[in-house]
Coordinates of N, CA and C (backbone and C1' of nucleotides) in Angstrom, one line a residue:
Chain P
X1 N 5.3 117.6 91.2 CA 7.1 117.8 90.8 C 8.0 118.7 90.9
X2 N 7.8 119.9 92.4 CA 9.1 120.1 92.2 C 9.8 120.2 92.9
X3 N 10.7 119.3 92.7 CA 12.2 118.6 93.5 C 13.0 118.5 92.5
X4 N 13.4 117.9 91.9 CA 15.0 117.5 90.9 C 14.9 117.7 89.6
X5 N 16.1 117.0 89.5 CA 16.0 117.2 87.8 C 15.7 115.6 87.4
X6 N 14.5 116.0 85.9 CA 14.1 115.5 85.5 C 14.7 114.8 84.3
X7 N 14.4 113.7 83.6 CA 15.7 113.9 82.8 C 14.9 114.3 81.1
X8 N 13.5 114.7 81.0 CA 12.4 115.6 79.9 C 12.3 117.0 80.5
X9 N 12.7 117.2 81.2 CA 12.5 118.7 81.9 C 13.9 119.4 81.4
X10 N 13.9 119.6 80.0 CA 15.2 120.6 79.7 C 14.9 121.9 79.8
X11 N 13.4 122.1 79.7 CA 13.0 123.1 79.3 C 13.0 124.4 80.4
X12 N 14.3 125.3 80.0 CA 14.8 126.6 81.0 C 13.3 127.5 82.5
X13 N 12.6 127.4 81.1 CA 11.3 128.4 81.6 C 10.9 127.1 82.6
X14 N 10.8 126.0 82.6 CA 10.2 124.8 83.4 C 10.9 125.1 84.7
X15 N 12.3 124.4 84.3 CA 13.0 124.4 85.2 C 13.7 126.2 86.3
X16 N 13.0 126.9 85.4 CA 12.8 128.4 86.8 C 11.2 128.4 87.1
X17 N 10.1 127.6 87.0 CA 9.1 127.7 88.1 C 9.0 126.6 89.2
X18 N 10.3 125.5 88.7 CA 10.6 124.9 89.8 C 12.0 125.8 90.8
X19 N 12.6 126.6 90.1 CA 13.3 127.8 91.5 C 12.0 128.2 92.0
X20 N 11.6 129.2 91.7 CA 10.3 129.7 91.9 C 9.8 129.1 93.4
X21 N 9.4 128.3 92.4 CA 8.9 127.1 94.1 C 9.6 126.8 95.1
X22 N 11.4 126.7 94.9 CA 11.8 126.4 95.8 C 12.5 127.6 96.8
X23 N 12.2 128.9 96.1 CA 12.0 130.2 96.6 C 10.5 130.4 97.9
X24 N 10.1 129.9 97.7 CA 8.8 130.2 98.2 C 9.1 129.5 99.9
X25 N 10.3 128.2 99.6 CA 10.0 127.9 100.4 C 10.7 127.6 101.5
X26 N 11.8 129.0 101.6 CA 13.6 129.6 101.9 C 13.1 130.0 103.2
X27 N 13.6 129.5 104.6 CA 13.1 130.1 105.8 C 13.9 130.9 105.9
X28 N 14.3 132.0 105.7 CA 14.7 133.2 106.1 C 16.0 133.7 108.2
X29 N 15.2 132.5 109.1 CA 14.9 132.7 110.2 C 15.6 132.0 110.7
X30 N 16.5 132.2 111.9 CA 17.7 131.3 113.0 C 16.9 129.8 112.7
X31 N 16.9 128.8 113.0 CA 16.7 127.7 113.6 C 17.2 127.4 114.8
X32 N 18.4 128.0 114.3 CA 19.4 127.6 115.5 C 20.2 128.3 116.2
X33 N 20.5 129.0 117.1 CA 20.7 129.4 118.0 C 23.1 129.6 117.1
X34 N 23.4 129.0 118.2 CA 25.3 128.4 118.1 C 24.7 127.0 118.1
X35 N 25.8 126.8 116.4 CA 25.6 125.6 115.7 C 26.7 124.6 116.8
X36 N 26.7 123.5 116.4 CA 27.8 122.7 117.7 C 28.7 122.8 116.4
X37 N 28.1 122.0 115.2 CA 29.0 121.8 114.3 C 28.8 122.2 112.9
X38 N 29.1 122.6 111.5 CA 29.4 123.2 110.5 C 30.0 122.4 108.9
X39 N 29.5 122.3 107.9 CA 30.4 121.4 107.0 C 30.4 122.7 106.2
X40 N 31.1 122.0 105.5 CA 31.8 122.3 103.9 C 31.3 121.4 102.6
X41 N 30.7 121.7 101.5 CA 31.2 121.2 100.4 C 30.8 121.4 98.7
X42 N 31.2 121.0 98.0 CA 31.7 121.4 97.3 C 32.4 120.2 96.0
X43 N 32.1 120.7 95.1 CA 32.9 119.7 93.9 C 33.2 119.8 92.8
X44 N 34.4 118.8 92.4 CA 35.1 119.2 91.4 C 34.9 118.1 90.2
X45 N 35.8 118.8 88.8 CA 34.5 117.8 87.6 C 36.4 117.9 87.0
X46 N 36.1 116.6 86.9 CA 37.3 116.2 85.7 C 36.9 115.9 84.2
X47 N 36.0 115.6 83.9 CA 35.8 115.8 82.2 C 33.9 116.5 83.0
X48 N 33.8 116.7 81.6 CA 32.8 117.9 81.8 C 31.3 117.0 82.8
X49 N 31.4 115.8 82.6 CA 30.3 114.7 83.3 C 30.4 114.2 85.2
X50 N 32.5 114.3 84.9 CA 32.1 113.6 85.9 C 33.2 114.6 87.0
X51 N 31.7 114.3 88.3 CA 31.7 115.0 88.8 C 32.2 114.6 90.7
X52 N 33.2 114.9 91.7 CA 33.3 114.6 92.4 C 33.2 115.3 94.0
X53 N 31.9 114.6 94.8 CA 31.4 115.5 95.6 C 32.4 115.6 96.9
X54 N 32.6 116.6 97.9 CA 32.9 115.9 99.2 C 32.4 117.3 100.0
X55 N 32.3 116.5 101.5 CA 32.0 117.5 102.3 C 33.0 116.6 103.5
X56 N 32.7 117.9 104.2 CA 34.1 117.8 105.3 C 33.5 119.0 107.0
X57 N 33.1 117.5 108.1 CA 32.8 118.4 109.0 C 33.5 118.8 109.4
X58 N 32.9 120.2 110.7 CA 34.3 120.8 111.1 C 33.1 121.3 112.8
X59 N 33.4 121.0 113.9 CA 33.2 121.3 115.5 C 33.0 122.8 115.1
X60 N 32.3 123.7 116.0 CA 32.1 124.8 116.5 C 32.2 125.1 117.3
X61 N 33.1 126.9 117.4 CA 33.6 127.7 116.6 C 34.8 126.8 116.8
X62 N 35.3 126.1 117.7 CA 36.4 125.4 117.5 C 37.6 125.2 116.2
X63 N 36.5 124.5 115.2 CA 36.8 123.9 114.0 C 38.1 122.9 114.1
X64 N 37.4 122.3 114.8 CA 38.4 120.8 114.4 C 38.1 120.2 112.9
X65 N 38.6 119.1 113.1 CA 37.4 118.3 111.4 C 37.0 116.5 112.8
X66 N 35.9 116.6 112.2 CA 34.7 116.0 112.9 C 35.1 114.6 112.4
X67 N 34.4 115.1 110.8 CA 35.0 113.3 109.4 C 34.7 114.2 108.4
X68 N 34.7 113.4 106.8 CA 35.1 114.5 105.6 C 34.6 112.6 104.5
X69 N 33.7 112.8 104.2 CA 33.2 112.2 103.3 C 33.4 112.2 101.5
X70 N 33.3 111.7 100.3 CA 33.5 111.7 99.4 C 32.7 110.8 98.4
X71 N 31.8 111.4 97.6 CA 31.7 110.4 96.0 C 31.5 110.5 94.7
X72 N 31.9 109.4 93.8 CA 31.7 110.0 92.4 C 30.7 109.9 92.2
X73 N 30.2 110.8 90.9 CA 29.1 110.6 90.0 C 29.0 111.2 89.0
X74 N 28.4 110.0 87.9 CA 28.0 110.9 86.4 C 26.3 112.6 86.4
X75 N 27.2 113.8 86.1 CA 25.9 114.3 85.5 C 26.0 114.6 83.9
X76 N 24.2 114.8 83.6 CA 24.0 114.8 82.8 C 23.9 116.3 82.9
X77 N 23.4 117.0 83.0 CA 23.5 118.3 83.0 C 24.3 119.3 82.9
X78 N 24.5 120.2 82.0 CA 25.6 121.5 82.0 C 25.8 122.5 82.3
X79 N 26.4 123.5 82.5 CA 26.7 124.3 83.6 C 25.7 125.7 82.5
X80 N 24.9 125.7 83.0 CA 24.7 126.8 82.6 C 24.2 128.4 83.8
X81 N 24.6 129.5 83.7 CA 23.9 130.6 85.2 C 22.4 130.4 85.4
X82 N 22.8 130.8 86.2 CA 21.4 130.5 86.7 C 20.5 129.4 86.8
X83 N 21.5 128.3 87.0 CA 21.1 126.7 87.1 C 21.8 125.8 87.6
X84 N 22.3 125.8 87.9 CA 23.5 125.4 88.6 C 23.8 124.7 89.8
X85 N 22.4 124.8 90.1 CA 21.4 123.9 90.6 C 21.3 122.0 90.4
X86 N 20.3 122.4 88.9 CA 20.8 121.1 88.3 C 21.9 120.5 88.3
X87 N 22.4 121.2 88.0 CA 23.8 120.5 87.9 C 24.4 120.0 88.6
X88 N 24.6 120.5 90.0 CA 25.4 119.8 91.0 C 24.7 119.4 91.8
X89 N 23.3 119.4 92.1 CA 22.6 119.1 93.8 C 22.3 117.7 93.4
X90 N 22.3 117.2 92.9 CA 23.0 115.3 92.3 C 23.7 115.1 93.1
X91 N 24.7 115.7 93.0 CA 25.9 115.1 93.8 C 26.3 115.2 95.0
X92 N 25.2 117.0 95.2 CA 26.0 117.2 96.6 C 24.7 116.8 97.6
X93 N 24.1 116.2 96.9 CA 23.0 115.7 97.9 C 23.3 113.8 98.4
X94 N 23.4 113.4 98.0 CA 24.3 111.8 98.1 C 25.6 112.0 99.2
X95 N 26.7 113.4 98.7 CA 27.2 113.4 99.8 C 26.9 114.1 100.8
X96 N 26.1 114.5 101.0 CA 25.2 115.5 102.3 C 25.1 114.4 103.7
X97 N 24.4 113.5 102.2 CA 23.7 112.6 103.6 C 24.5 112.0 103.9
X98 N 25.9 112.1 103.8 CA 26.6 110.8 104.8 C 26.9 112.3 105.6
X99 N 27.0 113.3 105.8 CA 27.3 113.7 106.6 C 26.3 115.1 107.3
X100 N 26.0 114.2 109.0 CA 25.2 114.9 109.9 C 25.9 116.6 110.7
X101 N 25.4 117.6 110.1 CA 26.0 119.0 111.1 C 24.5 120.1 110.7
X102 N 24.9 120.7 111.6 CA 24.0 121.9 112.2 C 23.6 122.7 111.0
X103 N 24.8 122.7 110.8 CA 24.9 123.9 109.3 C 25.8 123.1 108.1
X104 N 24.9 123.5 107.3 CA 26.1 123.5 105.8 C 26.5 124.5 105.3
X105 N 27.6 124.5 104.5 CA 28.4 126.5 104.6 C 28.3 125.3 102.4
X106 N 27.8 125.9 101.6 CA 27.9 125.9 100.3 C 28.3 126.1 99.1
X107 N 29.5 126.2 98.4 CA 30.2 126.9 97.0 C 28.7 127.5 96.5
X108 N 28.3 128.5 96.6 CA 27.4 128.9 95.9 C 26.2 130.3 96.3
X109 N 26.0 130.6 95.9 CA 24.8 131.7 96.0 C 23.7 130.9 97.0
X110 N 22.8 131.7 97.3 CA 22.1 131.0 98.7 C 20.8 131.3 97.5
X111 N 19.9 132.9 98.1 CA 19.4 134.0 97.7 C 19.6 135.0 97.2
X112 N 20.4 135.2 96.9 CA 21.3 135.9 95.7 C 21.4 135.5 94.3
X113 N 20.0 135.2 94.3 CA 19.9 134.5 93.1 C 18.3 135.1 92.3
X114 N 19.1 135.7 90.7 CA 18.0 136.2 89.9 C 16.3 136.0 90.9
X115 N 16.4 134.1 90.6 CA 14.9 133.5 91.3 C 15.0 133.5 93.0
X116 N 16.0 133.6 93.6 CA 16.0 133.4 95.1 C 16.1 132.4 95.4
X117 N 17.1 131.4 94.0 CA 16.8 129.8 94.7 C 18.4 129.4 94.4
X118 N 19.5 129.5 94.7 CA 21.2 129.6 94.3 C 20.9 128.1 94.8
X119 N 21.6 127.3 94.5 CA 22.5 125.7 94.6 C 21.7 126.1 96.4
X120 N 22.7 126.7 97.2 CA 22.6 126.3 98.6 C 21.4 126.5 99.4
X121 N 20.2 127.6 98.4 CA 18.5 127.4 98.6 C 18.5 126.0 98.4
X122 N 18.2 126.1 97.3 CA 18.6 124.6 96.2 C 17.8 123.5 97.8
X123 N 19.7 123.6 98.1 CA 19.4 122.6 99.1 C 19.0 121.8 100.2
X124 N 18.9 123.1 100.6 CA 19.2 123.0 102.1 C 16.9 123.3 102.2
X125 N 16.2 123.9 101.1 CA 14.9 123.6 101.3 C 14.9 121.8 100.7
X126 N 15.3 121.1 100.2 CA 15.4 120.1 100.2 C 15.8 119.2 101.4
X127 N 17.3 119.1 101.9 CA 17.6 117.9 103.6 C 16.6 119.1 104.7
X128 N 16.3 120.1 103.7 CA 15.3 120.5 105.2 C 16.1 121.2 107.0
X129 N 17.7 121.9 106.0 CA 18.7 121.8 107.3 C 19.4 123.6 107.2
X130 N 19.8 123.6 108.0 CA 20.3 125.3 107.8 C 21.5 125.1 107.0
X131 N 21.4 126.4 105.7 CA 22.8 125.7 104.5 C 23.4 127.5 104.5
X132 N 24.0 128.1 104.5 CA 24.7 129.0 103.7 C 25.4 128.8 102.7
X133 N 24.7 129.8 101.8 CA 25.9 130.1 100.7 C 27.1 131.1 100.3
X134 N 28.2 130.8 99.7 CA 29.6 132.0 100.0 C 30.5 131.8 98.7
X135 N 29.6 132.2 97.9 CA 29.9 132.1 96.5 C 31.6 133.0 96.7
X136 N 32.9 132.4 95.4 CA 33.9 134.1 95.0 C 33.3 135.3 94.6
X137 N 32.3 135.1 93.9 CA 32.0 135.9 92.6 C 30.4 135.7 92.8
X138 N 29.6 136.9 92.2 CA 28.9 138.0 92.4 C 27.9 137.1 90.6
X139 N 26.7 136.6 91.2 CA 25.7 136.1 90.5 C 24.7 137.5 89.7
X140 N 24.2 138.4 91.2 CA 23.5 139.3 90.2 C 23.4 140.3 91.6
X141 N 22.9 141.6 91.4 CA 22.5 141.9 92.5 C 23.9 143.3 92.4
X142 N 23.5 144.2 93.4 CA 25.1 145.0 93.6 C 24.7 145.6 95.2
X143 N 26.4 146.2 95.1 CA 26.8 146.7 96.8 C 27.8 146.8 96.7
X144 N 28.4 147.9 97.1 CA 29.2 149.6 97.5 C 30.1 148.2 98.0
X145 N 31.3 148.5 97.5 CA 32.4 147.3 98.2 C 32.8 147.4 99.6
X146 N 33.4 147.2 100.8 CA 33.5 147.1 101.6 C 34.9 147.2 102.2
X147 N 35.0 147.9 103.6 CA 35.7 148.5 103.4 C 37.3 147.3 103.8
X148 N 38.3 148.0 103.4 CA 38.8 146.8 103.5 C 39.8 146.4 104.7
X149 N 39.4 146.1 105.1 CA 39.2 145.4 106.8 C 38.9 143.9 106.5
X150 N 39.5 143.5 107.7 CA 39.0 142.0 107.2 C 37.3 142.0 108.6
X151 N 36.7 142.0 108.1 CA 35.1 142.0 108.5 C 34.1 142.4 108.2
X152 N 34.5 143.5 107.7 CA 34.1 144.3 107.0 C 33.1 144.3 106.1
X153 N 31.7 144.7 105.9 CA 31.2 144.0 105.2 C 29.5 144.9 104.3
X154 N 29.1 144.5 103.5 CA 28.3 145.6 102.5 C 27.2 144.6 102.7
X155 N 25.8 145.3 102.2 CA 25.0 144.3 101.7 C 24.9 144.5 99.8
X156 N 24.1 143.1 99.5 CA 24.1 143.3 97.9 C 22.8 143.3 98.1
X157 N 22.5 144.1 97.3 CA 21.1 144.3 97.3 C 20.7 144.3 95.3
X158 N 19.3 144.0 95.1 CA 18.9 144.0 93.6 C 17.7 144.6 94.2
X159 N 17.8 146.3 93.6 CA 16.6 147.5 93.8 C 17.3 147.5 95.0
X160 N 16.1 147.3 95.5 CA 16.1 147.6 96.7 C 16.0 146.0 98.0
X161 N 16.1 145.6 97.4 CA 15.9 144.1 98.6 C 17.2 143.3 99.0
X162 N 17.4 143.0 99.4 CA 19.0 142.7 100.5 C 18.5 141.6 100.1
X163 N 19.4 140.8 99.6 CA 20.2 139.9 98.7 C 20.8 139.0 99.8
X164 N 22.4 139.5 100.2 CA 23.5 139.1 100.4 C 24.3 139.5 101.1
X165 N 25.3 139.6 101.1 CA 26.8 140.4 101.7 C 27.9 140.0 100.8
X166 N 28.6 141.4 100.9 CA 29.7 140.9 100.7 C 30.6 141.4 101.9
X167 N 31.1 140.3 101.2 CA 32.4 139.8 103.2 C 33.7 139.9 103.2
X168 N 34.2 140.9 103.7 CA 35.6 140.7 103.5 C 36.1 139.5 104.6
X169 N 37.2 138.7 104.2 CA 36.8 137.4 105.2 C 38.7 136.9 105.5
X170 N 39.3 138.6 104.9 CA 40.9 139.2 104.9 C 40.8 140.3 104.6
X171 N 41.6 140.8 105.4 CA 42.0 142.1 104.9 C 42.7 141.8 103.9
X172 N 42.5 142.7 102.9 CA 43.2 143.3 101.5 C 43.0 142.5 100.1
X173 N 42.0 141.1 100.7 CA 41.4 140.5 99.6 C 40.3 140.6 99.4
X174 N 39.8 140.2 98.1 CA 39.2 140.0 97.4 C 37.7 139.4 98.0
X175 N 36.7 139.8 98.4 CA 35.9 140.1 99.4 C 34.7 138.3 98.9
X176 N 34.4 138.0 99.4 CA 33.2 136.4 99.0 C 31.9 137.3 99.5
X177 N 31.0 136.6 99.2 CA 29.1 137.0 98.4 C 28.8 135.9 99.2
X178 N 27.9 136.6 100.7 CA 27.3 135.9 101.5 C 26.2 135.9 101.4
X179 N 25.3 135.4 101.3 CA 23.7 134.7 101.2 C 23.1 133.6 102.2
X180 N 21.7 134.0 102.2 CA 20.9 132.8 103.0 C 20.4 131.8 102.3
X181 N 21.2 130.5 103.0 CA 20.2 129.7 101.9 C 19.5 128.6 102.2
X182 N 19.6 128.6 103.1 CA 17.5 127.9 104.2 C 17.8 128.1 105.8
X183 N 16.6 128.4 106.4 CA 16.4 128.5 107.8 C 17.4 128.6 108.5
X184 N 18.0 130.6 108.2 CA 19.4 131.0 108.7 C 18.9 132.2 108.5
X185 N 19.8 133.4 109.3 CA 19.2 134.2 109.1 C 20.5 135.0 108.8
X186 N 20.2 136.3 108.0 CA 21.6 136.5 107.1 C 22.8 137.0 107.6
X187 N 23.0 137.8 109.2 CA 23.7 138.4 110.2 C 24.2 136.8 110.7
X188 N 23.6 135.9 111.0 CA 24.0 135.2 111.9 C 25.0 134.3 110.5
X189 N 24.9 133.8 108.8 CA 25.2 133.2 107.4 C 26.2 134.0 108.3
X190 N 26.7 135.8 108.1 CA 27.6 136.3 107.9 C 28.7 136.3 109.5
X191 N 27.6 135.5 110.1 CA 29.1 135.6 111.5 C 29.6 134.5 111.0
X192 N 28.9 133.4 111.1 CA 28.9 132.4 110.8 C 31.0 132.2 110.0
X193 N 30.3 133.0 108.6 CA 31.1 132.5 107.6 C 32.9 133.2 108.8
X194 N 32.7 134.5 109.0 CA 34.2 134.9 109.2 C 34.0 134.3 110.6
X195 N 34.1 133.7 111.5 CA 34.3 132.3 112.2 C 34.9 131.5 112.1
X196 N 34.6 131.2 110.5 CA 35.6 129.7 109.9 C 36.6 129.8 109.5
X197 N 36.7 131.7 109.1 CA 38.1 131.5 108.1 C 38.6 132.9 108.5
X198 N 39.3 132.0 110.1 CA 40.3 132.2 110.4 C 41.9 132.8 110.4
X199 N 42.2 132.2 108.6 CA 43.3 132.4 108.5 C 43.2 132.5 106.5
X200 N 42.1 132.5 106.3 CA 42.2 132.1 104.6 C 41.0 132.7 104.4
X201 N 40.9 133.3 102.7 CA 39.4 134.1 102.9 C 38.1 133.1 102.3
X202 N 39.0 131.8 101.9 CA 38.0 131.0 102.0 C 37.2 130.4 103.4
X203 N 36.2 129.7 104.1 CA 35.9 129.6 105.4 C 36.7 127.6 105.2
X204 N 37.1 127.7 106.4 CA 37.5 126.1 106.4 C 37.2 125.2 105.8
X205 N 35.9 125.0 106.2 CA 34.7 123.6 106.4 C 34.9 123.7 103.7
X206 N 34.3 124.9 103.5 CA 34.4 125.2 101.9 C 35.7 124.3 101.4
X207 N 37.0 124.5 102.3 CA 38.0 124.7 101.9 C 38.4 122.8 101.7
X208 N 38.5 122.5 103.4 CA 38.7 121.4 103.1 C 38.1 120.5 102.2
X209 N 36.5 120.9 101.4 CA 36.0 120.4 101.5 C 36.0 120.5 99.7
X210 N 37.1 121.6 99.4 CA 37.3 121.7 97.8 C 38.6 120.7 98.1
X211 N 39.4 120.7 98.9 CA 40.9 120.2 98.3 C 40.4 118.8 98.9
X212 N 39.2 118.0 99.4 CA 39.3 116.9 99.7 C 38.5 115.9 97.8
X213 N 37.7 117.0 97.4 CA 37.0 116.5 96.2 C 38.0 116.8 95.2
X214 N 38.9 117.6 94.9 CA 39.9 117.7 93.9 C 40.9 117.2 93.9
X215 N 41.1 116.3 95.2 CA 42.1 115.1 95.8 C 41.6 113.6 95.1
X216 N 39.9 113.7 95.3 CA 39.9 112.4 95.2 C 39.3 112.9 93.3
X217 N 39.8 113.6 93.0 CA 39.5 114.1 91.4 C 41.3 113.6 90.2
X218 N 41.5 113.9 91.5 CA 43.3 113.8 90.3 C 43.1 112.6 90.7
X219 N 43.4 111.8 91.7 CA 43.5 110.1 92.1 C 43.0 109.6 90.6
X220 N 42.3 110.0 90.2 CA 41.4 109.4 88.9 C 41.6 109.5 87.7
Chain Q
dG1 P 18.2 141.1 68.4 O5' 18.6 141.9 68.6 C5' 19.2 142.9 67.3 C4' 20.4 143.7 67.8 C3' 21.1 143.5 68.5 O3' 22.4 143.9 68.4 C1' 19.8 143.8 70.2
dC2 P 23.6 142.2 69.1 O5' 24.1 143.4 70.3 C5' 24.3 145.3 71.0 C4' 24.6 145.4 71.8 C3' 26.3 144.2 72.9 O3' 26.6 144.7 72.8 C1' 24.1 144.4 74.4
dG3 P 27.9 143.3 73.8 O5' 27.3 143.5 74.7 C5' 28.2 145.0 75.5 C4' 28.0 144.7 77.2 C3' 28.3 143.3 78.0 O3' 28.9 144.1 78.8 C1' 26.5 142.5 77.9
dA4 P 29.8 142.8 80.0 O5' 29.5 142.9 81.3 C5' 28.0 142.6 81.5 C4' 27.6 141.9 82.7 C3' 28.6 141.1 83.0 O3' 28.8 140.6 84.7 C1' 26.8 140.3 82.5
dC5 P 29.3 139.6 85.3 O5' 28.3 138.4 84.9 C5' 27.3 138.2 86.0 C4' 27.6 136.2 86.1 C3' 27.7 135.6 85.4 O3' 27.7 134.3 86.4 C1' 27.1 135.1 83.7
dA6 P 28.9 133.5 87.0 O5' 29.0 132.9 88.3 C5' 29.0 133.7 89.6 C4' 28.9 133.0 90.9 C3' 29.8 131.3 90.5 O3' 30.4 131.5 91.6 C1' 27.6 130.9 91.1
dG7 P 31.5 130.6 91.8 O5' 31.4 129.4 91.7 C5' 30.2 128.3 92.5 C4' 30.6 126.9 91.7 C3' 31.6 126.4 91.7 O3' 31.7 125.3 92.1 C1' 30.7 126.7 89.5
Chain M
dA1 P 36.1 126.8 91.1 O5' 34.9 126.0 90.2 C5' 34.1 125.2 90.5 C4' 34.7 123.8 89.3 C3' 36.2 123.7 88.6 O3' 36.7 122.5 89.2 C1' 34.9 124.8 87.7
dT2 P 38.0 122.3 90.0 O5' 38.7 122.4 88.2 C5' 38.0 121.6 87.1 C4' 39.2 121.3 85.8 C3' 40.8 121.8 86.6 O3' 41.4 120.9 85.5 C1' 39.7 122.9 85.1
dC3 P 43.3 120.5 86.0 O5' 43.1 121.8 84.6 C5' 43.0 121.5 83.7 C4' 43.8 121.9 82.2 C3' 45.0 122.1 82.5 O3' 46.1 122.4 81.6 C1' 44.6 124.4 82.6
dT4 P 47.3 121.9 82.2 O5' 47.9 122.9 81.9 C5' 48.7 123.1 83.0 C4' 50.1 124.6 83.0 C3' 50.4 124.3 84.5 O3' 51.6 125.4 84.0 C1' 49.4 126.8 84.4
dT5 P 53.5 125.2 85.3 O5' 54.2 126.8 84.9 C5' 54.3 127.3 83.5 C4' 55.3 127.9 84.4 C3' 56.4 127.7 85.3 O3' 57.6 128.5 85.3 C1' 54.9 130.0 85.6
dG6 P 58.4 128.3 86.9 O5' 58.1 129.8 87.2 C5' 57.8 131.3 85.3 C4' 57.8 132.1 86.0 C3' 58.1 133.0 86.8 O3' 58.7 134.4 86.4 C1' 56.1 133.1 87.5
dT7 P 60.0 135.6 87.3 O5' 58.8 136.1 89.1 C5' 57.1 136.0 88.2 C4' 57.1 136.6 89.7 C3' 57.1 137.5 90.2 O3' 57.1 138.6 90.8 C1' 55.8 136.1 91.1
dC8 P 58.2 139.8 91.6 O5' 57.0 140.6 92.5 C5' 56.1 141.3 92.3 C4' 55.2 141.7 93.5 C3' 56.2 141.5 94.8 O3' 55.8 142.6 95.5 C1' 55.0 139.7 95.2
dG9 P 55.8 143.1 96.7 O5' 55.6 142.5 98.1 C5' 54.0 142.7 97.8 C4' 54.0 141.4 98.9 C3' 54.9 142.2 100.1 O3' 54.0 141.9 101.9 C1' 55.3 139.9 100.0
dC10 P 54.5 142.6 102.8 O5' 54.4 141.8 103.9 C5' 53.2 140.8 104.9 C4' 53.0 139.7 105.0 C3' 54.3 140.0 106.6 O3' 53.3 138.7 107.7 C1' 54.9 138.6 104.6

DNA sequence: GCGACAG
DNA sequence: ATCTTGTCGC
């Protein structure tokens, strides 16, 4: 069972093994040249166990909203650094299957994870679709600070291995951490991230998903 | 042992 | 993630 959450599987060593198996299945090459659509996914929490997941799709590269969906679900797994997928994968899967798109942008790390299996990669491998990890903060690895201009980026490395990129989506604003989720190259992931962030630091699809999830959460 | 640590 | 006022800057 290299799948997802198992009630009796609270042993972190076991969960680490699951992540290592997921990591082996990650495809780091482009499945598509230019996506026609891209969706953003995010989750908001009211109480520690009440989750509101949202997914919003847009045309690419025009960024016109196509469709949006949200769901509410209870989660029983706590937030533990490097094990985020075991807390957010279920809600994400539930909302993602309501939105069909060429690429999914996830508010998390992909390969830029200690075991190369961040939430974005875990989700991509399970749904077998292209995913990109776009995180606001670093989980692991190191890299030089990119130049202050929008579009500048440096590579995030874990020793000699490139695991992602530190991308400046807005001039003079703290950069985001982009990494391969699944079925996409790092270069393409960076390109899509920059093309979907014409105005704000956070790519439009993720911003829209975050906004929708938060609204649903507050409405409860 | 100590510090770091996606959301 | 979420809790929160003011404030600097275009």
